[in-house]
Short mmCIF file of C-alpha atoms in Angstrom, two decimals:
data_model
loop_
_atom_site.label_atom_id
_atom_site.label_comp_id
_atom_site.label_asym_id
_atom_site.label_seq_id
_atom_site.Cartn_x
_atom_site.Cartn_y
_atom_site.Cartn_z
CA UNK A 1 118.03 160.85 140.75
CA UNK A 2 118.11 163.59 138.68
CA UNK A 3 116.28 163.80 135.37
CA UNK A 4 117.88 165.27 132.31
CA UNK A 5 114.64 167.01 131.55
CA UNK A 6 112.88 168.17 134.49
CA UNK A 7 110.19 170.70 132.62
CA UNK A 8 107.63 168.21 131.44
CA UNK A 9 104.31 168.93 130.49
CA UNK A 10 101.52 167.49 132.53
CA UNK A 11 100.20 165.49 129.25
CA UNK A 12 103.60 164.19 128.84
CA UNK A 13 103.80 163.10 132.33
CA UNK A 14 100.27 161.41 131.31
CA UNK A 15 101.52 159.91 128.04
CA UNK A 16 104.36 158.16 129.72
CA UNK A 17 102.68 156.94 133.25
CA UNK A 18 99.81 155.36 130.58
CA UNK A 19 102.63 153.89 128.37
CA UNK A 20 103.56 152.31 131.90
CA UNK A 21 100.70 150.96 132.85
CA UNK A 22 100.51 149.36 129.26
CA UNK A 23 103.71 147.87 129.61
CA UNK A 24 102.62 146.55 133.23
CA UNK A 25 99.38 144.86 132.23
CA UNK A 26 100.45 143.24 129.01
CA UNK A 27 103.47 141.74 130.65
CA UNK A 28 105.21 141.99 127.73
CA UNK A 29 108.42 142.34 129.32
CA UNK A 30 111.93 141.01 127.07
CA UNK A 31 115.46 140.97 127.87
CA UNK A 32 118.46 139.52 126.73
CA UNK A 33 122.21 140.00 126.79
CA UNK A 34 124.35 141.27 123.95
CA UNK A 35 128.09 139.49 124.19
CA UNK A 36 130.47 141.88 125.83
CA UNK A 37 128.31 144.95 125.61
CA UNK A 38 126.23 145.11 128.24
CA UNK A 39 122.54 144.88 128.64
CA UNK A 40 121.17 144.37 125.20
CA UNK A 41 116.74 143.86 125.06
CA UNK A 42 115.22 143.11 121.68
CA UNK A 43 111.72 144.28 121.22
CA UNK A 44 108.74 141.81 120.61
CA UNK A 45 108.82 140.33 116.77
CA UNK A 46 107.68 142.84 114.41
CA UNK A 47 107.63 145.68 117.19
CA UNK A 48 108.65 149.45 116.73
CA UNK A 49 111.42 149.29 119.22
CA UNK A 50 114.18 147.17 117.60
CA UNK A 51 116.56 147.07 120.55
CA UNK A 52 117.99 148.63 124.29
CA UNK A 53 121.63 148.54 124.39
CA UNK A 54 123.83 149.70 127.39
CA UNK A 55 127.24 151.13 125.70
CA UNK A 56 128.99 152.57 128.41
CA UNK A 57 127.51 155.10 130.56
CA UNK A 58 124.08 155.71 127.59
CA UNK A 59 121.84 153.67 127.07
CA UNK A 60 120.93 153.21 123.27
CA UNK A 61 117.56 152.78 121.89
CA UNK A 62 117.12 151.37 117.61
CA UNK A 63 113.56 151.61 116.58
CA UNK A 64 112.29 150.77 113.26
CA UNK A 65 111.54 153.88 110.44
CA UNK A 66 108.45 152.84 109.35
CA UNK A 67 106.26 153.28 112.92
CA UNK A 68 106.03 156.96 112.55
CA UNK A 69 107.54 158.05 116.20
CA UNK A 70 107.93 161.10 117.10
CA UNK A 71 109.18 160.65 120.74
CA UNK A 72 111.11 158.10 122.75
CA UNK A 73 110.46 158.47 126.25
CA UNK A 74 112.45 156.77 128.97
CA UNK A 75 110.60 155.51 132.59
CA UNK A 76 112.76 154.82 135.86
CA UNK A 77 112.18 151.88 138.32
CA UNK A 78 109.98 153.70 140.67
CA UNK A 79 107.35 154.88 137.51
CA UNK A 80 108.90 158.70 137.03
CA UNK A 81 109.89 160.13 133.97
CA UNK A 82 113.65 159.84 133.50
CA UNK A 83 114.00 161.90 130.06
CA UNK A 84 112.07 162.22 126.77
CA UNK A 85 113.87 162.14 123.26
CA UNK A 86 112.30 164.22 120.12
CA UNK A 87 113.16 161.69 116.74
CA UNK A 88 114.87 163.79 113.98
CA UNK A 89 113.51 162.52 110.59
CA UNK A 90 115.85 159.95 108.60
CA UNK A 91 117.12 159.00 112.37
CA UNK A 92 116.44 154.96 113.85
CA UNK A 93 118.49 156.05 117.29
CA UNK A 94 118.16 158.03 120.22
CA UNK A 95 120.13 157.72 123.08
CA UNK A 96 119.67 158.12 127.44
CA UNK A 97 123.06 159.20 129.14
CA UNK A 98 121.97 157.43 132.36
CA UNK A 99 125.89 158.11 134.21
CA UNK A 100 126.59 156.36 137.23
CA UNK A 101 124.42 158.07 139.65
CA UNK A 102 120.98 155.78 138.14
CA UNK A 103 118.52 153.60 140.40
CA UNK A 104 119.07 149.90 139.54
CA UNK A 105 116.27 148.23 138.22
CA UNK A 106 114.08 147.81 135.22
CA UNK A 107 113.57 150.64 132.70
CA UNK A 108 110.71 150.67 130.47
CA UNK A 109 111.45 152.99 126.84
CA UNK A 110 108.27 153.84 125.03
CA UNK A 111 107.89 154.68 121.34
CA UNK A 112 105.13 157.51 120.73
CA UNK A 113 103.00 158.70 117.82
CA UNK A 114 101.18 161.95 118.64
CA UNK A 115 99.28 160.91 121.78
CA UNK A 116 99.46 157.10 120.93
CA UNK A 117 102.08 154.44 122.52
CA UNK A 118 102.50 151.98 119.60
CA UNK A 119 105.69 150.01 121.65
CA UNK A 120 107.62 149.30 124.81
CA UNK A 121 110.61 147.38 125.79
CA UNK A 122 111.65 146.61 129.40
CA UNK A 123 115.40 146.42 130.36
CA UNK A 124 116.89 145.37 133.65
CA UNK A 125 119.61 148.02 133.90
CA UNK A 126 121.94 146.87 136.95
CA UNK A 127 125.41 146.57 137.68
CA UNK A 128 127.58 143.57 139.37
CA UNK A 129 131.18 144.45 140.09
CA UNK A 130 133.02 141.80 141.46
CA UNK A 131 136.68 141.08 142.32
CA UNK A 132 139.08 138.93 140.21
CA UNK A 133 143.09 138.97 141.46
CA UNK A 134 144.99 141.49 143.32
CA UNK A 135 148.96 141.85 142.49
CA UNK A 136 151.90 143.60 143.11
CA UNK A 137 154.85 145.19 140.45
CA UNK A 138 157.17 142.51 140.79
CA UNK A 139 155.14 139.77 139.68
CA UNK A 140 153.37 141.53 136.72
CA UNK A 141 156.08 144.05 135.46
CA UNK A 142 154.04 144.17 132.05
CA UNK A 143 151.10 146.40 133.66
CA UNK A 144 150.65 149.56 132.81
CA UNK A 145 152.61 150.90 136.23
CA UNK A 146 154.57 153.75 133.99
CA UNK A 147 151.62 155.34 132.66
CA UNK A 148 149.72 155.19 136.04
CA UNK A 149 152.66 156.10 138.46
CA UNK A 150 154.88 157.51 136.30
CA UNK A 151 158.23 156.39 138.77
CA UNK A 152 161.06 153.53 138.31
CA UNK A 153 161.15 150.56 138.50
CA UNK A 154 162.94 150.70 141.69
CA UNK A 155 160.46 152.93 143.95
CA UNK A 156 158.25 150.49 143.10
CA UNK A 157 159.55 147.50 144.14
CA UNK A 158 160.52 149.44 147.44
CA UNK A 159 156.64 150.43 147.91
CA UNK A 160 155.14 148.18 146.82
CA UNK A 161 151.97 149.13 144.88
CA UNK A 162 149.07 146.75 144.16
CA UNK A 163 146.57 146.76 141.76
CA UNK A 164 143.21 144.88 141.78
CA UNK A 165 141.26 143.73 139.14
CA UNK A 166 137.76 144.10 139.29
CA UNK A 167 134.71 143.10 136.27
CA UNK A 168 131.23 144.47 135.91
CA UNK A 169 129.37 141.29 134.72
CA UNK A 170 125.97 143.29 135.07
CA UNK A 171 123.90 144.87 133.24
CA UNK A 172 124.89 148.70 133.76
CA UNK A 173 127.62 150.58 134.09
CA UNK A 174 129.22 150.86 137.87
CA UNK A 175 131.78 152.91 139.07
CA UNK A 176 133.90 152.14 142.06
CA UNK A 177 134.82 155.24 144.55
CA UNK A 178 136.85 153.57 147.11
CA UNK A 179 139.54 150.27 147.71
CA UNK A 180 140.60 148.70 150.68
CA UNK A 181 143.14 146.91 151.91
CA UNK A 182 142.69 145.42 155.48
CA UNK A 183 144.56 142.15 157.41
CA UNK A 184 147.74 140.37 156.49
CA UNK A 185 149.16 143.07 154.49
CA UNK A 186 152.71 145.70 156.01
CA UNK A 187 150.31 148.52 155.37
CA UNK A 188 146.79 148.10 155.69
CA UNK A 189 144.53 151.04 154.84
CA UNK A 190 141.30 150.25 156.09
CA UNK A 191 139.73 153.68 155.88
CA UNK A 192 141.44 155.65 153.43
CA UNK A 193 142.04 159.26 152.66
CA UNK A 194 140.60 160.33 149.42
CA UNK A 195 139.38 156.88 147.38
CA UNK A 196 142.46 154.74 147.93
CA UNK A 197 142.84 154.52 143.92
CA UNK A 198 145.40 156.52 142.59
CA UNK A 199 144.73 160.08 141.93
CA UNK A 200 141.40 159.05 141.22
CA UNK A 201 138.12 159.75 142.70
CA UNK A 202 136.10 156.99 140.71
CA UNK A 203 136.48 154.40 137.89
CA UNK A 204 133.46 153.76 135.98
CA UNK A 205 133.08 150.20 134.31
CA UNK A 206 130.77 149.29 131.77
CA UNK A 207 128.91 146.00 131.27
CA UNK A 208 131.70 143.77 130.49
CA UNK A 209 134.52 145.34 131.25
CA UNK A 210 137.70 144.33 133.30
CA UNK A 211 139.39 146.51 134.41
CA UNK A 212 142.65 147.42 136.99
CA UNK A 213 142.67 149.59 140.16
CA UNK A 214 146.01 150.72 140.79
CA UNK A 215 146.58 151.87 144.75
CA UNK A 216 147.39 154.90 146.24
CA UNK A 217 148.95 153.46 149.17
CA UNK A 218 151.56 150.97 149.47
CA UNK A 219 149.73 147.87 151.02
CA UNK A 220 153.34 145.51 150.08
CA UNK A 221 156.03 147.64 151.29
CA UNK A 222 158.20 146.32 154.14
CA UNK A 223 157.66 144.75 157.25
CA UNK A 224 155.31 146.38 159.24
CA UNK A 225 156.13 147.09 163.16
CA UNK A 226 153.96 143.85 163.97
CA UNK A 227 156.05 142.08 161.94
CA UNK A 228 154.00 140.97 158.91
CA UNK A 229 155.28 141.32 155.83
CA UNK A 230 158.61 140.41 154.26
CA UNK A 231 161.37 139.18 156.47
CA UNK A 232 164.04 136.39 156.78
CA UNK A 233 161.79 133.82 158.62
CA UNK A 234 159.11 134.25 156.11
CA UNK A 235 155.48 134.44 157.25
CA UNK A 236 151.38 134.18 155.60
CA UNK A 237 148.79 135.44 156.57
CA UNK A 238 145.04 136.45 155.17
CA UNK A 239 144.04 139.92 153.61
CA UNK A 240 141.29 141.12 152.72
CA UNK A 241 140.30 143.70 149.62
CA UNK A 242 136.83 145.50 149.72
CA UNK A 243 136.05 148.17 146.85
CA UNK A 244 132.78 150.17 147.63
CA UNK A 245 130.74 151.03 144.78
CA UNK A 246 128.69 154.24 143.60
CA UNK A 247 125.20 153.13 141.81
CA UNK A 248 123.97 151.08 144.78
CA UNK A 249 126.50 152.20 147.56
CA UNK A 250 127.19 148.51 148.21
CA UNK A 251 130.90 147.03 149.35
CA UNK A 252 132.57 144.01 147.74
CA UNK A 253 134.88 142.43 149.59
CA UNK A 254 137.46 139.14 148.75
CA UNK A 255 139.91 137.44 151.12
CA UNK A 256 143.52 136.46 149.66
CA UNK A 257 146.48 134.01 151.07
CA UNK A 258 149.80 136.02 151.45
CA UNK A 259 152.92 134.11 151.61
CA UNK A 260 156.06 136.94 152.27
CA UNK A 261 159.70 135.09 152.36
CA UNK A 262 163.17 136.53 151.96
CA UNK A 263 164.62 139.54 153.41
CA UNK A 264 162.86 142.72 153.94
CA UNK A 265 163.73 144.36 151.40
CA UNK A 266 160.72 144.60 148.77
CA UNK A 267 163.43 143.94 145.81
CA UNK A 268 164.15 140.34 147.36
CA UNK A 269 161.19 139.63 148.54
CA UNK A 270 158.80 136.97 147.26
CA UNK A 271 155.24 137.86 147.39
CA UNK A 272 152.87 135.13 146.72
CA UNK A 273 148.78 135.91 146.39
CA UNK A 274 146.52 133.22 146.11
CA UNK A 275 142.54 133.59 146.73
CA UNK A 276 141.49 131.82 150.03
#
């Protein structure tokens, strides 16, 4: 991962593999998490460092006025430096813009005073996106589908767009890079060109969020040539949605029941989704 300063001094590199080490043996190690804003870690009671907050893509460090720091310093999973943060005088805040390129684990911030470490607070700093409901225009016409695809009403219903709701109930931000739509579905696009999202290359998430993916195919539209999809005779099936993810590279994948019956045209066609 890249660190957002790179020229560090070899007593800085000292300062923060002792602060570390400190960190390490006293097992002093809190976390916590703040209600719909991601990671949140208070420091011990009565310590420098007054909390670790994930807001979006930075992570936020409060430390008390009265410990007389001068630098914030900021240590990755594996032990490097990530970044180092002068304190401006009158100031209780620095911040980390960690993006979503980070290693997942637990980061340690320590407070210095000249060459002294006088606090640390551990954070585990990890996302976990998972899948909630997958839908189509016809049966959630109060989406945003105007400002995302910016056609009518009737294209739609002809192509039949999905969306899928996804929620980052971790600890960091994610960002997913790529959707899938594989099985059951008219048009399945199991390896798609670009990231499958409309004209998109990534959505970032932040701790708590929900959020929609809107397609760039049309995974609904009508009856594909082996038949599944929306016809007179009706028919079900199973598909399946996997979005792949950037911080950790995994895939997430949920299976839906599809129920198609009426004619095949998308416009009388009844689509029902339920999870399997």
């Amino acid at each position: 991962m890249t660190q957002d300063n790179p020229h560090l001094s070899r007593r800085t590199a000292l300062r923060t593999v002792a602060g570390a080490a400190l960190v390490s043996v006293a097992g002093c190690l809190n976390s916590g998490d703040s209600p719909g804003g991601g990671n949140s870690t208070p420091s011990d009671e009565g310590g420098v460092i007054q909390q670790v907050t994930v807001e979006g893509t930075e992570l936020v460090v409060e430390y008390s006025s009265e410990g007389e720091v001068d630098q914030i310093n900021l240590v990755q999973p594996n032990g490097e430096l990530f970044g180092q943060r002068e304190t401006a005088a009158g100031s209780q805040q620095v911040s980390f813009e960690i993006g979503t390129s980070y290693e997942p684990g637990e980061y340690t911030v320590v407070a210095l005073s000249g060459e002294e470490t006088i606090s640390e607070s551990s954070s585990l700093i990890q996302p976990e996106i998972g899948i909630q409901e997958v839908g189509l225009y016809r049966n959630n016409p109060e989406k945003p589908w105007d400002e995302v695809y910016g056609d009518t009403e009737t294209d739609r219903l002809k192509n039949g767009e999905a969306y899928v709701t996804v929620e980052n109930t971790g600890s960091g931000p994610g960002a997913v890079v790529e959707l899938i739509f594989s099985g059951d579905v008219p048009n399945p696009v199991e390896d798609p060109r670009g990231s499958g999202m409309y004209e998109t290359e990534q959505v970032v998430i932040s701790p708590g969020e929900t959020t929609d993916l809107f397609s760039s195919s049309f995974p609904f539209g009508s009856e594909s040539e082996e038949g599944m999809g929306c016809s007179p005779d009706g028919n079900s099936g199973q598909f399946t949605v996997t979005v792949r993810t950037q911080v950790d590279g995994d895939q997430v994948s949920e299976s839906f029941d599809v129920q198609y019956s009426g004619s095949t045209e998308m416009s009388d066609c009844e689509v029902s989704i339920t999870e399997a």
